[in-house]
């Protein structure tokens, strides 16, 4: 028995089964699917959603918007960190803005944004605004990890630019940037869908969640939540694969698994 | 020829170099010696352009790459010996076989693919030295290149260094008289 639990996958599966079991017991104790849908009801609801066109079109709508906002935040966050790390004045200038962006609730952003932009673009803007300070902070931290003595060495040797980028800059800063991007991916999904629930853009996952809540379709609400978790996990996994590849390129070895 | 003219350098109240003037001959080795703290490494840092003198001028330092071995190894610790030697070179400057031969010359045969962070201090010093000696440059600057090596390895590495420094302008900091006896050159006593 102990030997079986040596495998990480078995341990993960056992932990998941424990919590699903607890969920099932809780649902049976409550006895009302409107208040708490059981795992079985949730899975059945999800299965019933799978063949529907609007299920996939909603996923595509939200996926497109949230990833668009996310990657925009990644690019601008990295660029901003690269520029402000060299210019202390600019860093001081942006510090209060990014601190404010970290503290402002998603709902405040959404309500303010709805005045300016149509609700169908909301998930792009909100995921961008929430992810940007996270990426910026992670990239700045990564830049601080770069060994300045190696930069001096590279300058004296006239080390080719691509080698500097690969062996000195990327190898030192990638771990921090990777952590920030992983954290940002989860936040992008949370904030993006929250924005959709408030703004109710037609054809989004947020709208489906909202309607499920209005019609007290709790199993469907849970099924959509499961879908969001799966999408977020899938995006994180793809991100990790990309990072493994980049890290292999930068260091010549695979990224450490966490 | 590199000319150091009336150079002064202080750190706070502590004057390290006072009105130093010296002409370093072209295509020859110059040994820089002196007691600890007399400004040997500071002089190298000024010549490398890593620091500026408080007053005075340094002329004739080539604008291209400089082969340099610092007091610290300054290696890419996650990368292999081969990558460390190859990454500062222009594309195609050395074949893998040439780099493996050079490694063999300093007693590091079979170490090309070994990550530097798995090497001993002495092995890292030799990689740092090779990096400085293999690059195609007009000037080589070495700060205590044989420090931390055992006598047998030191002899091997000195011989390789002497061969590589023939007809090259090199500035080498040392405390070891044996180094100066092995590789002929001028001496600047600070």
CSV table of C-alpha atoms in Angstrom, one decimal:
chain,number,residue,atom,x,y,z
A,1,UNK,CA,0.0,0.0,0.0
A,2,UNK,CA,2.8,2.4,1.0
A,3,UNK,CA,4.6,1.5,-2.2
A,4,UNK,CA,1.6,2.7,-4.3
A,5,UNK,CA,1.6,6.0,-2.5
A,6,UNK,CA,5.2,6.6,-3.5
A,7,UNK,CA,3.9,7.6,-7.0
A,8,UNK,CA,3.1,11.3,-7.2
A,9,UNK,CA,0.2,10.7,-9.6
A,10,UNK,CA,-1.4,8.2,-7.2
A,11,UNK,CA,-1.0,10.7,-4.3
A,12,UNK,CA,-2.6,13.5,-6.4
A,13,UNK,CA,-5.5,11.2,-7.4
A,14,UNK,CA,-6.0,10.1,-3.9
A,15,UNK,CA,-6.2,13.7,-2.6
A,16,UNK,CA,-8.6,14.6,-5.4
A,17,UNK,CA,-10.8,11.6,-4.6
A,18,UNK,CA,-10.8,12.5,-1.0
A,19,UNK,CA,-12.1,16.0,-1.6
A,20,UNK,CA,-14.6,14.9,-4.2
A,21,UNK,CA,-15.9,12.3,-1.7
A,22,UNK,CA,-16.2,15.0,0.9
A,23,UNK,CA,-18.1,17.1,-1.6
A,24,UNK,CA,-20.4,14.2,-2.4
A,25,UNK,CA,-21.1,13.6,1.3
A,26,UNK,CA,-21.8,17.3,1.9
A,27,UNK,CA,-24.2,17.4,-1.1
A,28,UNK,CA,-26.0,14.4,0.2
A,29,UNK,CA,-26.2,15.9,3.7
A,30,UNK,CA,-27.7,19.2,2.3
A,31,UNK,CA,-30.0,17.2,0.1
A,32,UNK,CA,-30.9,20.1,-2.2
A,33,UNK,CA,-29.2,20.4,-5.6
A,34,UNK,CA,-30.2,24.1,-5.8
A,35,UNK,CA,-28.0,24.8,-2.7
A,36,UNK,CA,-25.2,22.4,-3.4
A,37,UNK,CA,-25.0,20.2,-6.5
A,38,UNK,CA,-23.2,16.9,-6.0
A,39,UNK,CA,-20.1,15.9,-8.1
A,40,UNK,CA,-22.2,13.4,-10.0
A,41,UNK,CA,-24.8,16.0,-10.9
A,42,UNK,CA,-22.1,18.4,-11.9
A,43,UNK,CA,-20.4,15.9,-14.2
A,44,UNK,CA,-23.8,15.0,-15.8
A,45,UNK,CA,-24.5,18.6,-16.4
A,46,UNK,CA,-21.0,19.1,-17.9
A,47,UNK,CA,-21.6,16.1,-20.2
A,48,UNK,CA,-24.9,17.6,-21.3
A,49,UNK,CA,-23.1,20.8,-22.1
A,50,UNK,CA,-20.3,19.2,-24.2
A,51,UNK,CA,-22.3,18.6,-27.4
A,52,UNK,CA,-23.8,22.1,-27.4
A,53,UNK,CA,-22.4,24.6,-29.9
A,54,UNK,CA,-22.9,27.5,-27.5
A,55,UNK,CA,-20.7,25.8,-24.9
A,56,UNK,CA,-17.7,25.8,-27.2
A,57,UNK,CA,-18.5,29.2,-28.6
A,58,UNK,CA,-18.6,30.7,-25.1
A,59,UNK,CA,-15.2,29.0,-24.3
A,60,UNK,CA,-13.8,30.4,-27.4
A,61,UNK,CA,-15.1,33.9,-26.7
A,62,UNK,CA,-13.7,34.0,-23.2
A,63,UNK,CA,-10.5,32.2,-24.1
A,64,UNK,CA,-9.8,34.7,-26.8
A,65,UNK,CA,-10.5,37.8,-24.7
A,66,UNK,CA,-8.7,36.6,-21.6
A,67,UNK,CA,-5.6,35.4,-23.4
A,68,UNK,CA,-5.5,38.5,-25.5
A,69,UNK,CA,-5.5,40.7,-22.3
A,70,UNK,CA,-3.0,38.3,-20.6
A,71,UNK,CA,-0.4,38.3,-23.4
A,72,UNK,CA,-0.8,42.1,-23.8
A,73,UNK,CA,0.0,42.5,-20.1
A,74,UNK,CA,3.0,40.1,-20.4
A,75,UNK,CA,4.5,42.1,-23.3
A,76,UNK,CA,3.9,45.5,-21.8
A,77,UNK,CA,4.9,44.3,-18.3
A,78,UNK,CA,8.2,42.9,-19.6
A,79,UNK,CA,8.9,46.0,-21.7
A,80,UNK,CA,8.0,48.4,-18.8
A,81,UNK,CA,10.2,46.5,-16.4
A,82,UNK,CA,13.1,46.5,-18.9
A,83,UNK,CA,12.8,50.2,-19.4
A,84,UNK,CA,12.2,51.3,-15.7
A,85,UNK,CA,15.0,49.1,-14.4
A,86,UNK,CA,17.4,51.3,-16.3
A,87,UNK,CA,15.6,54.6,-15.4
A,88,UNK,CA,15.0,55.1,-11.7
A,89,UNK,CA,12.9,58.2,-12.4
A,90,UNK,CA,10.5,56.2,-14.6
A,91,UNK,CA,10.4,53.5,-11.9
A,92,UNK,CA,9.4,56.0,-9.3
A,93,UNK,CA,6.8,57.4,-11.7
A,94,UNK,CA,5.2,54.1,-12.4
A,95,UNK,CA,5.4,52.7,-8.8
A,96,UNK,CA,2.2,54.4,-7.4
A,97,UNK,CA,0.2,53.6,-10.6
A,98,UNK,CA,1.1,49.9,-10.4
A,99,UNK,CA,0.6,49.8,-6.7
A,100,UNK,CA,-2.9,51.2,-7.2
A,101,UNK,CA,-3.7,48.7,-9.9
A,102,UNK,CA,-2.7,45.9,-7.5
A,103,UNK,CA,-5.1,47.2,-4.8
A,104,UNK,CA,-8.2,48.3,-6.9
A,105,UNK,CA,-11.0,45.6,-6.7
A,106,UNK,CA,-11.9,43.9,-10.0
A,107,UNK,CA,-15.5,45.2,-9.6
A,108,UNK,CA,-14.3,48.9,-9.5
A,109,UNK,CA,-12.3,48.4,-12.7
A,110,UNK,CA,-15.3,46.7,-14.4
A,111,UNK,CA,-17.8,49.3,-13.5
A,112,UNK,CA,-15.5,52.1,-14.5
A,113,UNK,CA,-14.5,50.3,-17.7
A,114,UNK,CA,-18.2,49.7,-18.7
A,115,UNK,CA,-18.6,53.5,-19.1
A,116,UNK,CA,-15.9,53.6,-21.7
A,117,UNK,CA,-15.9,50.3,-23.6
A,118,UNK,CA,-18.5,47.7,-24.8
A,119,UNK,CA,-18.9,44.8,-22.4
A,120,UNK,CA,-17.7,42.3,-25.1
A,121,UNK,CA,-14.2,43.8,-24.8
A,122,UNK,CA,-14.3,43.9,-21.0
A,123,UNK,CA,-12.4,40.6,-20.4
A,124,UNK,CA,-9.5,41.8,-22.4
A,125,UNK,CA,-9.1,45.1,-20.4
A,126,UNK,CA,-9.7,43.6,-17.0
A,127,UNK,CA,-7.4,40.6,-17.4
A,128,UNK,CA,-4.8,43.1,-18.8
A,129,UNK,CA,-5.2,45.5,-15.8
A,130,UNK,CA,-5.0,42.7,-13.2
A,131,UNK,CA,-2.1,40.8,-14.8
A,132,UNK,CA,0.1,43.8,-15.7
A,133,UNK,CA,1.4,44.7,-12.2
A,134,UNK,CA,2.1,41.0,-11.4
A,135,UNK,CA,4.2,40.6,-14.6
A,136,UNK,CA,5.9,43.9,-14.0
A,137,UNK,CA,6.9,43.0,-10.4
A,138,UNK,CA,8.1,39.5,-11.5
A,139,UNK,CA,10.1,40.9,-14.4
A,140,UNK,CA,11.7,43.5,-12.1
A,141,UNK,CA,12.6,40.8,-9.6
A,142,UNK,CA,14.0,38.7,-12.5
A,143,UNK,CA,16.1,41.6,-13.7
A,144,UNK,CA,17.5,42.1,-10.2
A,145,UNK,CA,18.7,38.5,-10.3
A,146,UNK,CA,21.0,39.2,-13.2
A,147,UNK,CA,24.6,39.0,-12.1
A,148,UNK,CA,26.1,42.4,-12.8
A,149,UNK,CA,29.6,40.9,-12.7
A,150,UNK,CA,28.7,38.7,-15.6
A,151,UNK,CA,27.3,41.8,-17.5
A,152,UNK,CA,30.8,43.4,-16.9
A,153,UNK,CA,32.5,40.3,-18.2
A,154,UNK,CA,30.2,40.2,-21.3
A,155,UNK,CA,30.9,43.8,-22.0
A,156,UNK,CA,34.7,43.4,-21.8
A,157,UNK,CA,34.7,40.2,-24.0
A,158,UNK,CA,32.3,41.8,-26.4
A,159,UNK,CA,30.1,38.8,-26.0
A,160,UNK,CA,27.6,38.5,-28.9
A,161,UNK,CA,24.2,40.0,-28.0
A,162,UNK,CA,22.2,36.8,-28.4
A,163,UNK,CA,24.6,34.9,-26.1
A,164,UNK,CA,24.3,37.7,-23.5
A,165,UNK,CA,20.5,37.4,-23.7
A,166,UNK,CA,20.5,33.7,-23.6
A,167,UNK,CA,23.2,32.9,-21.0
A,168,UNK,CA,23.1,35.9,-18.7
A,169,UNK,CA,19.8,37.7,-18.9
A,170,UNK,CA,17.3,34.8,-19.6
A,171,UNK,CA,19.0,32.2,-17.4
A,172,UNK,CA,18.9,34.6,-14.4
A,173,UNK,CA,15.5,36.2,-14.9
A,174,UNK,CA,13.4,33.4,-16.3
A,175,UNK,CA,12.5,31.7,-13.0
A,176,UNK,CA,10.9,34.9,-11.6
A,177,UNK,CA,9.2,35.7,-14.9
A,178,UNK,CA,7.9,32.2,-15.1
A,179,UNK,CA,6.4,32.4,-11.5
A,180,UNK,CA,4.8,35.7,-12.3
A,181,UNK,CA,3.4,34.4,-15.6
A,182,UNK,CA,1.9,31.4,-13.9
A,183,UNK,CA,0.4,33.5,-11.2
A,184,UNK,CA,-0.8,35.9,-13.8
A,185,UNK,CA,-2.5,33.2,-15.8
A,186,UNK,CA,-4.7,32.1,-12.8
A,187,UNK,CA,-5.5,35.8,-12.1
A,188,UNK,CA,-6.4,36.5,-15.7
A,189,UNK,CA,-9.0,33.7,-15.7
A,190,UNK,CA,-10.4,34.7,-12.3
A,191,UNK,CA,-10.6,38.4,-13.1
A,192,UNK,CA,-11.6,37.9,-16.7
A,193,UNK,CA,-14.6,35.7,-15.8
A,194,UNK,CA,-15.5,37.9,-12.9
A,195,UNK,CA,-15.6,40.9,-15.3
A,196,UNK,CA,-17.9,38.9,-17.6
A,197,UNK,CA,-20.2,38.0,-14.8
A,198,UNK,CA,-20.6,41.7,-13.9
A,199,UNK,CA,-20.6,43.1,-17.5
A,200,UNK,CA,-22.6,40.1,-18.9
A,201,UNK,CA,-21.2,40.2,-22.5
A,202,UNK,CA,-23.4,38.0,-24.8
A,203,UNK,CA,-21.9,34.6,-25.5
A,204,UNK,CA,-19.2,34.6,-22.7
A,205,UNK,CA,-18.6,32.1,-20.0
A,206,UNK,CA,-19.4,34.8,-17.5
A,207,UNK,CA,-22.8,35.2,-19.0
A,208,UNK,CA,-23.4,31.4,-18.8
A,209,UNK,CA,-22.4,31.5,-15.1
A,210,UNK,CA,-24.7,34.5,-14.5
A,211,UNK,CA,-27.7,32.8,-16.2
A,212,UNK,CA,-27.1,29.5,-14.3
A,213,UNK,CA,-27.2,31.5,-11.1
A,214,UNK,CA,-30.4,33.4,-12.1
A,215,UNK,CA,-32.2,30.2,-13.1
A,216,UNK,CA,-30.8,28.4,-9.9
A,217,UNK,CA,-29.2,25.8,-12.2
A,218,UNK,CA,-26.6,25.0,-9.6
A,219,UNK,CA,-25.2,21.8,-11.4
A,220,UNK,CA,-24.7,23.9,-14.5
A,221,UNK,CA,-23.0,26.7,-12.5
A,222,UNK,CA,-20.6,24.1,-11.0
A,223,UNK,CA,-20.1,22.6,-14.5
A,224,UNK,CA,-19.0,26.0,-15.9
A,225,UNK,CA,-16.8,26.5,-12.8
A,226,UNK,CA,-15.1,23.1,-13.5
A,227,UNK,CA,-14.7,24.2,-17.2
A,228,UNK,CA,-13.0,27.4,-16.1
A,229,UNK,CA,-10.6,25.5,-13.7
A,230,UNK,CA,-9.8,23.1,-16.5
A,231,UNK,CA,-9.1,25.9,-19.0
A,232,UNK,CA,-6.9,27.8,-16.5
A,233,UNK,CA,-5.0,24.6,-15.7
A,234,UNK,CA,-4.6,23.8,-19.4
A,235,UNK,CA,-3.3,27.3,-20.2
A,236,UNK,CA,-0.8,27.0,-17.2
A,237,UNK,CA,0.3,23.7,-18.5
A,238,UNK,CA,0.9,25.0,-22.0
A,239,UNK,CA,2.8,27.9,-20.5
A,240,UNK,CA,5.0,25.6,-18.5
A,241,UNK,CA,5.8,23.6,-21.7
A,242,UNK,CA,6.8,26.8,-23.4
A,243,UNK,CA,8.9,27.8,-20.4
A,244,UNK,CA,10.6,24.4,-20.3
A,245,UNK,CA,11.5,24.8,-23.9
A,246,UNK,CA,12.8,28.4,-23.4
A,247,UNK,CA,14.7,27.3,-20.3
A,248,UNK,CA,16.3,24.4,-22.2
A,249,UNK,CA,17.4,26.9,-24.8
A,250,UNK,CA,18.7,29.3,-22.2
A,251,UNK,CA,20.4,26.9,-19.8
A,252,UNK,CA,20.8,23.8,-21.8
A,253,UNK,CA,18.7,21.9,-19.3
A,254,UNK,CA,15.0,21.4,-18.5
A,255,UNK,CA,13.2,23.7,-16.2
A,256,UNK,CA,12.9,22.4,-12.6
A,257,UNK,CA,9.5,21.0,-11.9
A,258,UNK,CA,7.7,22.4,-8.9
B,1,UNK,CA,51.0,50.8,-26.3
B,2,UNK,CA,48.8,51.5,-23.3
B,3,UNK,CA,49.8,54.7,-21.4
B,4,UNK,CA,48.7,55.4,-17.9
B,5,UNK,CA,49.4,59.1,-17.2
B,6,UNK,CA,49.3,60.7,-13.8
B,7,UNK,CA,46.4,58.5,-12.6
B,8,UNK,CA,45.0,59.0,-9.1
B,9,UNK,CA,42.3,56.8,-7.6
B,10,UNK,CA,40.8,56.9,-4.1
B,11,UNK,CA,38.0,55.1,-2.4
B,12,UNK,CA,36.7,57.6,0.2
B,13,UNK,CA,39.7,58.8,2.2
B,14,UNK,CA,41.9,55.9,1.1
B,15,UNK,CA,44.1,56.7,-1.8
B,16,UNK,CA,44.9,53.5,-3.8
B,17,UNK,CA,46.8,54.9,-6.8
B,18,UNK,CA,48.8,58.2,-6.4
B,19,UNK,CA,50.0,60.0,-9.5
B,20,UNK,CA,50.8,56.7,-11.3
B,21,UNK,CA,52.3,56.9,-14.8
B,22,UNK,CA,53.5,53.9,-16.8
B,23,UNK,CA,53.8,52.8,-20.4
B,24,UNK,CA,52.8,49.2,-21.0
B,25,UNK,CA,54.7,47.9,-24.1
B,26,UNK,CA,52.9,46.4,-27.1
B,27,UNK,CA,53.2,42.7,-27.8
B,28,UNK,CA,54.8,42.0,-24.5
B,29,UNK,CA,53.8,40.7,-21.1
B,30,UNK,CA,53.8,43.1,-18.2
B,31,UNK,CA,53.8,41.7,-14.7
B,32,UNK,CA,52.1,43.9,-12.1
B,33,UNK,CA,53.2,43.1,-8.6
B,34,UNK,CA,53.1,44.6,-5.1
B,35,UNK,CA,51.7,44.1,-1.7
B,36,UNK,CA,48.1,43.4,-1.1
B,37,UNK,CA,45.9,46.5,-1.3
B,38,UNK,CA,48.5,48.5,-3.3
B,39,UNK,CA,46.1,49.0,-6.2
B,40,UNK,CA,47.0,46.2,-8.7
B,41,UNK,CA,43.4,45.1,-9.3
B,42,UNK,CA,42.2,48.7,-9.2
B,43,UNK,CA,44.7,49.5,-12.0
B,44,UNK,CA,43.4,46.6,-14.1
B,45,UNK,CA,39.8,47.8,-13.5
B,46,UNK,CA,40.7,51.3,-14.7
B,47,UNK,CA,42.4,50.0,-17.8
B,48,UNK,CA,39.4,47.8,-18.5
B,49,UNK,CA,37.1,50.8,-18.2
B,50,UNK,CA,35.2,49.4,-15.3
B,51,UNK,CA,36.1,52.4,-13.2
B,52,UNK,CA,37.2,55.9,-13.9
B,53,UNK,CA,40.3,57.5,-12.4
B,54,UNK,CA,39.8,60.5,-10.1
B,55,UNK,CA,42.3,62.3,-12.3
B,56,UNK,CA,44.8,61.5,-15.0
B,57,UNK,CA,44.4,59.6,-18.3
B,58,UNK,CA,44.6,56.1,-19.7
B,59,UNK,CA,45.3,56.0,-23.4
B,60,UNK,CA,45.8,53.3,-26.0
B,61,UNK,CA,43.4,50.7,-24.6
B,62,UNK,CA,42.0,48.8,-27.7
B,63,UNK,CA,38.4,49.4,-28.4
B,64,UNK,CA,37.7,45.7,-29.3
B,65,UNK,CA,37.2,42.7,-27.0
B,66,UNK,CA,39.7,42.1,-24.2
B,67,UNK,CA,40.6,38.7,-23.0
B,68,UNK,CA,40.2,39.0,-19.2
B,69,UNK,CA,40.5,36.8,-16.2
B,70,UNK,CA,39.1,38.5,-13.1
B,71,UNK,CA,39.9,37.9,-9.5
B,72,UNK,CA,36.6,36.0,-9.4
B,73,UNK,CA,35.8,33.3,-12.0
B,74,UNK,CA,32.8,35.1,-13.4
B,75,UNK,CA,31.7,31.9,-15.2
B,76,UNK,CA,28.2,30.9,-16.3
B,77,UNK,CA,27.8,28.4,-13.5
B,78,UNK,CA,24.8,26.5,-14.9
B,79,UNK,CA,26.5,26.0,-18.3
B,80,UNK,CA,29.1,23.6,-19.4
B,81,UNK,CA,32.9,24.3,-19.8
B,82,UNK,CA,32.4,24.2,-23.5
B,83,UNK,CA,29.6,26.7,-23.5
B,84,UNK,CA,31.6,29.0,-21.2
B,85,UNK,CA,34.5,29.0,-23.7
B,86,UNK,CA,32.3,29.2,-26.8
B,87,UNK,CA,29.8,31.9,-25.7
B,88,UNK,CA,32.3,34.8,-25.8
B,89,UNK,CA,33.7,33.8,-29.2
B,90,UNK,CA,32.5,35.1,-32.5
B,91,UNK,CA,30.6,32.4,-34.4
B,92,UNK,CA,32.9,29.7,-35.8
B,93,UNK,CA,36.1,31.1,-34.1
B,94,UNK,CA,36.9,27.7,-32.6
B,95,UNK,CA,35.7,24.2,-33.4
B,96,UNK,CA,34.7,21.9,-30.7
B,97,UNK,CA,37.8,19.9,-31.3
B,98,UNK,CA,40.0,23.0,-30.8
B,99,UNK,CA,38.3,23.8,-27.5
B,100,UNK,CA,38.7,20.2,-26.3
B,101,UNK,CA,42.4,20.4,-27.2
B,102,UNK,CA,42.8,23.6,-25.2
B,103,UNK,CA,41.0,22.0,-22.3
B,104,UNK,CA,43.4,19.0,-22.5
B,105,UNK,CA,46.3,21.4,-22.5
B,106,UNK,CA,45.4,22.6,-19.0
B,107,UNK,CA,44.6,19.2,-17.6
B,108,UNK,CA,40.8,19.3,-18.2
B,109,UNK,CA,40.5,16.6,-20.8
B,110,UNK,CA,37.0,15.1,-21.0
B,111,UNK,CA,35.5,18.0,-19.1
B,112,UNK,CA,33.9,19.9,-22.0
B,113,UNK,CA,30.3,18.9,-21.2
B,114,UNK,CA,30.7,19.1,-17.4
B,115,UNK,CA,28.6,21.9,-15.9
B,116,UNK,CA,30.9,24.5,-14.2
B,117,UNK,CA,28.9,24.4,-11.0
B,118,UNK,CA,30.0,20.7,-10.6
B,119,UNK,CA,33.7,21.6,-10.9
B,120,UNK,CA,36.3,22.3,-8.2
B,121,UNK,CA,37.7,25.8,-7.7
B,122,UNK,CA,40.9,25.0,-9.5
B,123,UNK,CA,39.1,23.6,-12.5
B,124,UNK,CA,37.0,26.8,-12.7
B,125,UNK,CA,40.1,29.0,-12.5
B,126,UNK,CA,41.5,27.1,-15.5
B,127,UNK,CA,38.2,27.5,-17.5
B,128,UNK,CA,38.3,31.3,-16.7
B,129,UNK,CA,41.9,31.5,-17.8
B,130,UNK,CA,41.2,29.6,-21.0
B,131,UNK,CA,38.3,31.9,-21.8
B,132,UNK,CA,40.7,34.9,-21.6
B,133,UNK,CA,43.4,33.2,-23.6
B,134,UNK,CA,41.4,31.7,-26.4
B,135,UNK,CA,39.6,34.9,-27.5
B,136,UNK,CA,41.1,36.7,-30.5
B,137,UNK,CA,42.1,40.1,-29.0
B,138,UNK,CA,44.8,42.7,-28.9
B,139,UNK,CA,44.9,42.8,-25.1
B,140,UNK,CA,44.8,40.1,-22.4
B,141,UNK,CA,44.4,41.0,-18.7
B,142,UNK,CA,44.9,38.4,-16.1
B,143,UNK,CA,44.4,38.9,-12.3
B,144,UNK,CA,46.3,36.2,-10.4
B,145,UNK,CA,45.7,33.6,-13.0
B,146,UNK,CA,47.5,30.7,-11.2
B,147,UNK,CA,46.1,31.3,-7.8
B,148,UNK,CA,44.6,28.2,-6.1
B,149,UNK,CA,46.3,25.6,-8.4
B,150,UNK,CA,48.6,22.9,-7.1
B,151,UNK,CA,52.2,23.0,-8.2
B,152,UNK,CA,52.0,20.3,-10.9
B,153,UNK,CA,48.9,21.9,-12.5
B,154,UNK,CA,50.4,25.3,-12.1
B,155,UNK,CA,53.4,24.3,-14.2
B,156,UNK,CA,51.2,22.8,-16.9
B,157,UNK,CA,49.0,25.9,-17.0
B,158,UNK,CA,51.9,28.3,-16.9
B,159,UNK,CA,53.5,26.6,-19.9
B,160,UNK,CA,50.2,26.8,-21.9
B,161,UNK,CA,49.8,30.5,-20.9
B,162,UNK,CA,53.4,31.3,-21.9
B,163,UNK,CA,52.7,29.7,-25.3
B,164,UNK,CA,49.4,31.6,-25.8
B,165,UNK,CA,50.9,35.0,-24.7
B,166,UNK,CA,53.8,35.0,-27.3
B,167,UNK,CA,53.8,38.3,-29.1
B,168,UNK,CA,50.7,39.5,-27.3
B,169,UNK,CA,50.1,42.5,-25.1
B,170,UNK,CA,49.3,41.1,-21.7
B,171,UNK,CA,49.0,42.6,-18.2
B,172,UNK,CA,49.2,40.1,-15.4
B,173,UNK,CA,48.8,40.6,-11.7
B,174,UNK,CA,50.7,38.2,-9.5
B,175,UNK,CA,52.3,37.7,-6.1
B,176,UNK,CA,54.3,34.7,-7.2
B,177,UNK,CA,57.9,35.2,-8.3
B,178,UNK,CA,57.9,31.8,-10.0
B,179,UNK,CA,55.3,33.1,-12.4
B,180,UNK,CA,57.6,35.9,-13.4
B,181,UNK,CA,60.5,33.6,-13.9
B,182,UNK,CA,58.5,31.2,-16.1
B,183,UNK,CA,56.9,33.8,-18.4
B,184,UNK,CA,59.3,36.6,-19.4
B,185,UNK,CA,58.1,40.2,-19.4
B,186,UNK,CA,58.4,43.6,-17.9
B,187,UNK,CA,57.7,44.2,-14.3
B,188,UNK,CA,55.6,47.0,-12.8
B,189,UNK,CA,56.1,47.2,-9.0
B,190,UNK,CA,53.3,49.1,-7.4
